[in-house]
């Protein structure tokens, strides 16, 4: 079930039960047509109608080249690891994978994990039903909005 907001934007589908978590690990400096790669992934996920996407910036890590990237003061890195996490039904996530393939031309790592979604919603207002069902999941960044993703923060 999808809801439509007052501003015309599609709200996230209600998602409870079995799901698939897609995690795309890339570098902070990776780009797609002069745009940060993680931003492109989030926007494509939203355009595809996926339930939600969040971006997490790592503080330290290394990849295939074994070069350590860290945010420690003495060795500031401009290419910290970034994880884009998307959760939706298995069919919808697998249908989105060709877009991820298209974007990861310079490399990256993708993981798929079965998971179970339990959506927590805040208490209903005194007058009745939740004001915008399906959008307030209580999972910051997993409600279909990409708040902060453009700024490199949590989606």
Short mmCIF file of N, CA and C in Angstrom, two decimals:
data_model
loop_
_atom_site.label_atom_id
_atom_site.label_comp_id
_atom_site.label_asym_id
_atom_site.label_seq_id
_atom_site.Cartn_x
_atom_site.Cartn_y
_atom_site.Cartn_z
N UNK A 1 0.84 -1.17 0.00
CA UNK A 1 0.00 0.00 0.00
C UNK A 1 0.89 1.24 0.00
N UNK A 2 0.62 2.17 -0.87
CA UNK A 2 1.36 3.42 -0.95
C UNK A 2 0.42 4.56 -0.59
N UNK A 3 0.95 5.54 0.10
CA UNK A 3 0.20 6.73 0.45
C UNK A 3 0.75 7.88 -0.35
N UNK A 4 -0.07 8.90 -0.57
CA UNK A 4 0.40 10.10 -1.26
C UNK A 4 0.31 11.25 -0.27
N UNK A 5 1.37 12.03 -0.20
CA UNK A 5 1.40 13.17 0.71
C UNK A 5 0.76 14.38 0.07
N UNK A 6 0.59 15.40 0.88
CA UNK A 6 -0.03 16.64 0.41
C UNK A 6 0.78 17.27 -0.71
N UNK A 7 2.12 17.16 -0.65
CA UNK A 7 2.98 17.79 -1.65
C UNK A 7 3.11 16.94 -2.91
N UNK A 8 2.39 15.84 -3.00
CA UNK A 8 2.41 15.00 -4.19
C UNK A 8 3.49 13.93 -4.16
N UNK A 9 4.42 14.00 -3.22
CA UNK A 9 5.48 12.99 -3.15
C UNK A 9 4.88 11.68 -2.67
N UNK A 10 5.41 10.60 -3.19
CA UNK A 10 4.95 9.29 -2.76
C UNK A 10 5.50 8.98 -1.40
N UNK A 11 4.68 8.52 -0.54
CA UNK A 11 5.14 8.08 0.78
C UNK A 11 5.57 6.63 0.68
N UNK A 12 6.34 6.20 1.63
CA UNK A 12 6.84 4.83 1.63
C UNK A 12 5.70 3.84 1.84
N UNK A 13 5.88 2.68 1.26
CA UNK A 13 4.92 1.60 1.47
C UNK A 13 5.06 1.11 2.89
N UNK A 14 3.97 0.63 3.45
CA UNK A 14 4.07 -0.02 4.74
C UNK A 14 4.76 -1.34 4.51
N UNK A 15 5.73 -1.62 5.31
CA UNK A 15 6.53 -2.81 5.10
C UNK A 15 6.73 -3.48 6.45
N UNK A 16 6.17 -4.63 6.61
CA UNK A 16 6.36 -5.44 7.80
C UNK A 16 6.53 -6.88 7.35
N UNK A 17 7.37 -7.63 8.06
CA UNK A 17 7.57 -9.03 7.73
C UNK A 17 8.85 -9.27 6.97
N UNK A 18 8.92 -10.38 6.21
CA UNK A 18 10.14 -10.74 5.50
C UNK A 18 10.53 -9.66 4.49
N UNK A 19 11.82 -9.39 4.42
CA UNK A 19 12.31 -8.36 3.51
C UNK A 19 13.75 -8.72 3.12
N UNK A 20 14.32 -7.90 2.25
CA UNK A 20 15.70 -8.07 1.83
C UNK A 20 16.42 -6.75 2.05
N UNK A 21 17.59 -6.83 2.68
CA UNK A 21 18.40 -5.63 2.90
C UNK A 21 19.53 -5.62 1.88
N UNK A 22 19.59 -4.57 1.11
CA UNK A 22 20.65 -4.35 0.13
C UNK A 22 21.60 -3.32 0.72
N UNK A 23 22.87 -3.67 0.81
CA UNK A 23 23.88 -2.73 1.27
C UNK A 23 24.89 -2.54 0.16
N UNK A 24 25.10 -1.29 -0.22
CA UNK A 24 26.07 -0.95 -1.26
C UNK A 24 27.20 -0.18 -0.59
N UNK A 25 28.40 -0.74 -0.64
CA UNK A 25 29.57 -0.12 -0.03
C UNK A 25 30.43 0.52 -1.11
N UNK A 26 30.63 1.83 -0.99
CA UNK A 26 31.41 2.59 -1.95
C UNK A 26 32.28 3.58 -1.20
N UNK A 27 33.08 4.32 -1.93
CA UNK A 27 33.89 5.37 -1.33
C UNK A 27 33.16 6.70 -1.39
N UNK A 28 33.44 7.53 -0.43
CA UNK A 28 32.79 8.84 -0.35
C UNK A 28 33.04 9.69 -1.60
N UNK A 29 34.19 9.53 -2.24
CA UNK A 29 34.52 10.33 -3.42
C UNK A 29 34.04 9.72 -4.73
N UNK A 30 33.46 8.53 -4.70
CA UNK A 30 32.96 7.92 -5.93
C UNK A 30 31.82 8.76 -6.48
N UNK A 31 31.85 8.98 -7.80
CA UNK A 31 30.84 9.85 -8.42
C UNK A 31 30.18 9.16 -9.61
N UNK A 32 29.02 9.65 -9.94
CA UNK A 32 28.28 9.26 -11.14
C UNK A 32 27.86 10.54 -11.82
N UNK A 33 28.45 10.84 -12.96
CA UNK A 33 28.15 12.07 -13.70
C UNK A 33 28.23 13.30 -12.79
N UNK A 34 29.35 13.47 -12.12
CA UNK A 34 29.66 14.63 -11.27
C UNK A 34 28.79 14.73 -10.02
N UNK A 35 28.13 13.67 -9.65
CA UNK A 35 27.27 13.65 -8.46
C UNK A 35 27.77 12.52 -7.57
N UNK A 36 27.81 12.72 -6.24
CA UNK A 36 28.24 11.61 -5.39
C UNK A 36 27.43 10.35 -5.67
N UNK A 37 28.11 9.23 -5.76
CA UNK A 37 27.48 7.96 -6.12
C UNK A 37 26.39 7.58 -5.13
N UNK A 38 26.64 7.80 -3.83
CA UNK A 38 25.63 7.43 -2.84
C UNK A 38 24.36 8.26 -3.01
N UNK A 39 24.48 9.50 -3.45
CA UNK A 39 23.30 10.34 -3.71
C UNK A 39 22.51 9.77 -4.88
N UNK A 40 23.22 9.38 -5.93
CA UNK A 40 22.56 8.82 -7.11
C UNK A 40 21.81 7.54 -6.75
N UNK A 41 22.42 6.69 -5.93
CA UNK A 41 21.75 5.45 -5.53
C UNK A 41 20.48 5.75 -4.75
N UNK A 42 20.55 6.67 -3.78
CA UNK A 42 19.38 7.02 -2.98
C UNK A 42 18.26 7.58 -3.86
N UNK A 43 18.61 8.47 -4.77
CA UNK A 43 17.58 9.07 -5.62
C UNK A 43 16.96 8.05 -6.58
N UNK A 44 17.78 7.14 -7.09
CA UNK A 44 17.22 6.09 -7.94
C UNK A 44 16.33 5.14 -7.15
N UNK A 45 16.71 4.84 -5.92
CA UNK A 45 15.89 3.98 -5.07
C UNK A 45 14.54 4.64 -4.81
N UNK A 46 14.55 5.92 -4.56
CA UNK A 46 13.29 6.65 -4.33
C UNK A 46 12.44 6.66 -5.59
N UNK A 47 13.08 6.93 -6.73
CA UNK A 47 12.35 6.95 -8.01
C UNK A 47 11.77 5.57 -8.33
N UNK A 48 12.45 4.51 -7.88
CA UNK A 48 11.97 3.15 -8.12
C UNK A 48 10.85 2.77 -7.14
N UNK A 49 10.56 3.65 -6.19
CA UNK A 49 9.48 3.39 -5.25
C UNK A 49 9.85 2.45 -4.12
N UNK A 50 11.15 2.28 -3.86
CA UNK A 50 11.55 1.40 -2.76
C UNK A 50 11.15 2.01 -1.42
N UNK A 51 11.02 1.17 -0.42
CA UNK A 51 10.48 1.60 0.88
C UNK A 51 11.37 2.60 1.60
N UNK A 52 12.68 2.52 1.45
CA UNK A 52 13.55 3.46 2.14
C UNK A 52 15.00 3.21 1.85
N UNK A 53 15.80 4.24 2.05
CA UNK A 53 17.25 4.15 1.87
C UNK A 53 17.91 5.07 2.88
N UNK A 54 19.02 4.62 3.44
CA UNK A 54 19.81 5.43 4.36
C UNK A 54 21.27 5.35 3.94
N UNK A 55 22.00 6.44 4.19
CA UNK A 55 23.42 6.50 3.89
C UNK A 55 24.17 6.64 5.21
N UNK A 56 25.18 5.77 5.38
CA UNK A 56 25.99 5.79 6.59
C UNK A 56 27.44 6.01 6.19
N UNK A 57 28.08 6.96 6.83
CA UNK A 57 29.48 7.28 6.56
C UNK A 57 30.35 6.54 7.56
N UNK A 58 31.30 5.79 7.05
CA UNK A 58 32.20 5.05 7.92
C UNK A 58 33.29 5.93 8.50
N UNK A 59 33.85 5.50 9.62
CA UNK A 59 34.94 6.26 10.21
C UNK A 59 36.30 5.66 9.89
N UNK A 60 36.28 4.40 9.44
CA UNK A 60 37.53 3.77 9.04
C UNK A 60 37.21 2.50 8.28
N UNK A 61 38.05 2.15 7.32
CA UNK A 61 37.85 0.92 6.59
C UNK A 61 38.89 0.74 5.51
N UNK A 62 38.86 -0.43 4.87
CA UNK A 62 39.72 -0.67 3.72
C UNK A 62 38.97 -1.60 2.78
N UNK A 63 39.38 -1.57 1.53
CA UNK A 63 38.72 -2.38 0.52
C UNK A 63 39.71 -3.28 -0.18
N UNK A 64 39.42 -3.59 -1.44
CA UNK A 64 40.21 -4.55 -2.20
C UNK A 64 41.68 -4.15 -2.32
N UNK A 65 41.96 -2.85 -2.34
CA UNK A 65 43.34 -2.39 -2.48
C UNK A 65 44.08 -2.39 -1.15
N UNK A 66 43.42 -2.73 -0.06
CA UNK A 66 43.99 -2.78 1.29
C UNK A 66 44.51 -1.43 1.79
N UNK A 67 44.08 -0.35 1.17
CA UNK A 67 44.45 1.00 1.62
C UNK A 67 43.46 1.41 2.70
N UNK A 68 43.97 1.75 3.89
CA UNK A 68 43.09 2.12 4.99
C UNK A 68 42.67 3.58 4.85
N UNK A 69 41.38 3.80 4.94
CA UNK A 69 40.79 5.14 4.93
C UNK A 69 40.26 5.38 6.34
N UNK A 70 40.62 6.53 6.90
CA UNK A 70 40.22 6.80 8.28
C UNK A 70 39.89 8.27 8.46
N UNK A 71 39.13 8.58 9.48
CA UNK A 71 38.84 9.99 9.78
C UNK A 71 39.67 10.48 10.97
N UNK A 72 40.61 9.64 11.44
CA UNK A 72 41.45 10.07 12.56
C UNK A 72 42.19 11.34 12.19
N UNK A 73 42.36 12.23 13.15
CA UNK A 73 42.89 13.56 12.94
C UNK A 73 44.25 13.58 12.24
N UNK A 74 45.14 12.65 12.60
CA UNK A 74 46.48 12.68 12.04
C UNK A 74 46.54 12.23 10.59
N UNK A 75 45.52 11.53 10.12
CA UNK A 75 45.54 11.06 8.74
C UNK A 75 44.15 11.21 8.13
N UNK A 76 43.74 12.44 7.95
CA UNK A 76 42.41 12.70 7.42
C UNK A 76 42.26 12.13 6.01
N UNK A 77 41.20 11.41 5.80
CA UNK A 77 40.93 10.84 4.49
C UNK A 77 39.80 11.61 3.85
N UNK A 78 39.91 11.80 2.56
CA UNK A 78 38.83 12.43 1.82
C UNK A 78 37.98 11.38 1.12
N UNK A 79 38.23 10.12 1.40
CA UNK A 79 37.50 9.05 0.73
C UNK A 79 37.09 7.98 1.73
N UNK A 80 36.30 8.40 2.72
CA UNK A 80 35.85 7.46 3.74
C UNK A 80 34.84 6.48 3.15
N UNK A 81 34.71 5.31 3.78
CA UNK A 81 33.73 4.34 3.29
C UNK A 81 32.30 4.85 3.54
N UNK A 82 31.42 4.53 2.60
CA UNK A 82 30.01 4.92 2.69
C UNK A 82 29.17 3.68 2.41
N UNK A 83 28.15 3.47 3.24
CA UNK A 83 27.22 2.36 3.04
C UNK A 83 25.84 2.92 2.75
N UNK A 84 25.25 2.49 1.65
CA UNK A 84 23.87 2.82 1.34
C UNK A 84 23.06 1.58 1.65
N UNK A 85 22.10 1.70 2.55
CA UNK A 85 21.29 0.56 2.98
C UNK A 85 19.86 0.78 2.52
N UNK A 86 19.35 -0.21 1.81
CA UNK A 86 17.98 -0.17 1.27
C UNK A 86 17.27 -1.43 1.75
N UNK A 87 16.05 -1.27 2.25
CA UNK A 87 15.26 -2.41 2.71
C UNK A 87 13.90 -2.37 2.03
N UNK A 88 13.52 -3.48 1.44
CA UNK A 88 12.19 -3.61 0.82
C UNK A 88 11.94 -5.10 0.62
N UNK A 89 10.87 -5.43 -0.07
CA UNK A 89 10.59 -6.83 -0.35
C UNK A 89 11.69 -7.39 -1.27
N UNK A 90 11.86 -8.69 -1.23
CA UNK A 90 12.90 -9.31 -2.05
C UNK A 90 12.70 -9.00 -3.53
N UNK A 91 11.47 -9.10 -4.03
CA UNK A 91 11.21 -8.85 -5.45
C UNK A 91 11.59 -7.43 -5.85
N UNK A 92 11.25 -6.47 -5.01
CA UNK A 92 11.52 -5.07 -5.35
C UNK A 92 13.01 -4.76 -5.30
N UNK A 93 13.71 -5.32 -4.32
CA UNK A 93 15.16 -5.09 -4.21
C UNK A 93 15.86 -5.74 -5.40
N UNK A 94 15.50 -6.97 -5.73
CA UNK A 94 16.15 -7.66 -6.86
C UNK A 94 15.85 -6.95 -8.18
N UNK A 95 14.69 -6.36 -8.31
CA UNK A 95 14.36 -5.59 -9.52
C UNK A 95 15.22 -4.33 -9.63
N UNK A 96 15.70 -3.84 -8.50
CA UNK A 96 16.53 -2.62 -8.46
C UNK A 96 18.00 -2.92 -8.76
N UNK A 97 18.43 -4.15 -8.62
CA UNK A 97 19.85 -4.51 -8.78
C UNK A 97 20.45 -4.11 -10.13
N UNK A 98 19.74 -4.19 -11.26
CA UNK A 98 20.36 -3.75 -12.52
C UNK A 98 20.78 -2.27 -12.49
N UNK A 99 20.06 -1.44 -11.75
CA UNK A 99 20.47 -0.04 -11.64
C UNK A 99 21.76 0.09 -10.83
N UNK A 100 21.88 -0.75 -9.79
CA UNK A 100 23.11 -0.74 -9.00
C UNK A 100 24.27 -1.21 -9.88
N UNK A 101 24.05 -2.26 -10.67
CA UNK A 101 25.09 -2.74 -11.59
C UNK A 101 25.57 -1.62 -12.50
N UNK A 102 24.64 -0.85 -13.02
CA UNK A 102 24.98 0.25 -13.93
C UNK A 102 25.85 1.29 -13.24
N UNK A 103 25.59 1.53 -11.96
CA UNK A 103 26.29 2.59 -11.24
C UNK A 103 27.67 2.20 -10.73
N UNK A 104 27.91 0.91 -10.51
CA UNK A 104 29.16 0.48 -9.89
C UNK A 104 30.23 0.13 -10.93
N UNK A 105 30.36 0.94 -11.95
CA UNK A 105 31.33 0.66 -13.01
C UNK A 105 32.77 0.75 -12.52
N UNK A 106 33.03 1.57 -11.49
CA UNK A 106 34.40 1.69 -10.98
C UNK A 106 34.65 0.80 -9.77
N UNK A 107 33.67 0.05 -9.36
CA UNK A 107 33.85 -0.87 -8.25
C UNK A 107 32.94 -0.55 -7.07
N UNK A 108 32.93 -1.45 -6.15
CA UNK A 108 32.09 -1.34 -4.96
C UNK A 108 31.77 -2.75 -4.50
N UNK A 109 31.06 -2.84 -3.42
CA UNK A 109 30.67 -4.13 -2.89
C UNK A 109 29.19 -4.08 -2.56
N UNK A 110 28.47 -5.13 -2.95
CA UNK A 110 27.04 -5.22 -2.69
C UNK A 110 26.78 -6.46 -1.87
N UNK A 111 26.00 -6.32 -0.81
CA UNK A 111 25.58 -7.48 -0.04
C UNK A 111 24.05 -7.50 0.02
N UNK A 112 23.52 -8.70 0.05
CA UNK A 112 22.08 -8.92 0.19
C UNK A 112 21.87 -9.82 1.40
N UNK A 113 20.99 -9.40 2.30
CA UNK A 113 20.72 -10.19 3.48
C UNK A 113 19.22 -10.24 3.73
N UNK A 114 18.73 -11.44 3.96
CA UNK A 114 17.33 -11.59 4.35
C UNK A 114 17.16 -10.96 5.72
N UNK A 115 16.05 -10.30 5.93
CA UNK A 115 15.78 -9.69 7.23
C UNK A 115 14.28 -9.67 7.46
N UNK A 116 13.91 -9.28 8.63
CA UNK A 116 12.50 -9.13 8.97
C UNK A 116 12.29 -7.71 9.43
N UNK A 117 11.27 -7.07 8.89
CA UNK A 117 10.97 -5.68 9.23
C UNK A 117 9.84 -5.65 10.25
N UNK A 118 10.07 -4.90 11.29
CA UNK A 118 9.04 -4.63 12.29
C UNK A 118 8.94 -3.12 12.36
N UNK A 119 7.82 -2.57 11.96
CA UNK A 119 7.65 -1.13 11.93
C UNK A 119 7.04 -0.65 13.24
N UNK A 120 7.71 0.30 13.86
CA UNK A 120 7.19 0.90 15.08
C UNK A 120 6.67 2.29 14.76
N UNK A 121 5.48 2.55 15.16
CA UNK A 121 4.88 3.86 14.95
C UNK A 121 4.62 4.47 16.32
N UNK A 122 4.75 5.77 16.40
CA UNK A 122 4.48 6.46 17.66
C UNK A 122 3.01 6.33 18.02
N UNK A 123 2.67 6.70 19.24
CA UNK A 123 1.27 6.62 19.66
C UNK A 123 0.40 7.53 18.81
N UNK A 124 -0.81 7.09 18.55
CA UNK A 124 -1.75 7.89 17.78
C UNK A 124 -2.14 9.12 18.59
N UNK A 125 -2.41 10.23 17.91
CA UNK A 125 -2.86 11.42 18.61
C UNK A 125 -4.18 11.13 19.34
N UNK A 126 -4.51 11.95 20.30
CA UNK A 126 -5.70 11.74 21.12
C UNK A 126 -6.96 11.57 20.28
N UNK A 127 -7.01 12.18 19.10
CA UNK A 127 -8.21 12.15 18.28
C UNK A 127 -8.38 10.91 17.42
N UNK A 128 -7.40 10.02 17.35
CA UNK A 128 -7.61 8.84 16.52
C UNK A 128 -6.38 8.32 15.84
N UNK A 129 -6.52 8.05 14.55
CA UNK A 129 -5.49 7.36 13.77
C UNK A 129 -4.23 8.20 13.63
N UNK A 130 -3.17 7.50 13.29
CA UNK A 130 -1.88 8.15 13.04
C UNK A 130 -2.07 9.16 11.92
N UNK A 131 -1.46 10.38 12.02
CA UNK A 131 -1.71 11.43 11.03
C UNK A 131 -1.30 11.09 9.61
N UNK A 132 -0.29 10.27 9.42
CA UNK A 132 0.18 9.95 8.07
C UNK A 132 0.64 8.50 8.06
N UNK A 133 -0.29 7.55 8.07
CA UNK A 133 0.10 6.14 8.19
C UNK A 133 1.04 5.73 7.07
N UNK A 134 2.00 4.89 7.43
CA UNK A 134 2.92 4.37 6.44
C UNK A 134 4.17 5.19 6.28
N UNK A 135 4.20 6.41 6.84
CA UNK A 135 5.39 7.23 6.66
C UNK A 135 6.19 7.38 7.93
N UNK A 136 5.58 7.31 9.10
CA UNK A 136 6.32 7.47 10.34
C UNK A 136 6.68 6.09 10.86
N UNK A 137 7.80 5.57 10.40
CA UNK A 137 8.17 4.22 10.76
C UNK A 137 8.95 4.15 12.06
N UNK A 138 9.41 5.30 12.53
CA UNK A 138 10.24 5.28 13.72
C UNK A 138 11.67 4.86 13.42
N UNK A 139 11.96 4.55 12.16
CA UNK A 139 13.32 4.18 11.75
C UNK A 139 13.88 5.36 10.97
N UNK A 140 14.67 6.20 11.63
CA UNK A 140 15.20 7.39 11.00
C UNK A 140 15.84 7.04 9.67
N UNK A 141 15.37 7.67 8.63
CA UNK A 141 15.94 7.46 7.31
C UNK A 141 15.35 6.30 6.55
N UNK A 142 14.54 5.46 7.17
CA UNK A 142 14.00 4.31 6.46
C UNK A 142 12.52 4.53 6.12
N UNK A 143 12.11 5.77 6.05
CA UNK A 143 10.71 6.04 5.77
C UNK A 143 10.49 6.54 4.35
N UNK A 144 11.45 6.26 3.45
CA UNK A 144 11.30 6.67 2.07
C UNK A 144 11.82 8.06 1.80
N UNK A 145 12.22 8.78 2.80
CA UNK A 145 12.74 10.12 2.61
C UNK A 145 14.26 10.06 2.55
N UNK A 146 14.85 10.98 1.83
CA UNK A 146 16.30 11.00 1.71
C UNK A 146 16.88 12.20 2.42
N UNK A 147 16.31 12.56 3.56
CA UNK A 147 16.78 13.70 4.34
C UNK A 147 18.26 13.53 4.64
N UNK A 148 19.03 14.54 4.27
CA UNK A 148 20.43 14.53 4.65
C UNK A 148 21.32 13.72 3.74
N UNK A 149 20.76 12.92 2.87
CA UNK A 149 21.62 12.08 2.01
C UNK A 149 22.48 12.94 1.11
N UNK A 150 21.93 14.07 0.61
CA UNK A 150 22.72 14.92 -0.25
C UNK A 150 23.89 15.54 0.49
N UNK A 151 23.77 15.67 1.81
CA UNK A 151 24.81 16.30 2.59
C UNK A 151 25.79 15.28 3.14
N UNK A 152 25.59 14.01 2.81
CA UNK A 152 26.49 12.97 3.29
C UNK A 152 26.11 12.46 4.66
N UNK A 153 24.96 12.88 5.16
CA UNK A 153 24.54 12.44 6.49
C UNK A 153 23.67 11.22 6.38
N UNK A 154 23.06 10.89 7.50
CA UNK A 154 22.16 9.75 7.48
C UNK A 154 20.99 10.08 6.60
N UNK A 155 20.56 9.11 5.80
CA UNK A 155 19.47 9.29 4.84
C UNK A 155 18.22 9.37 5.55
#
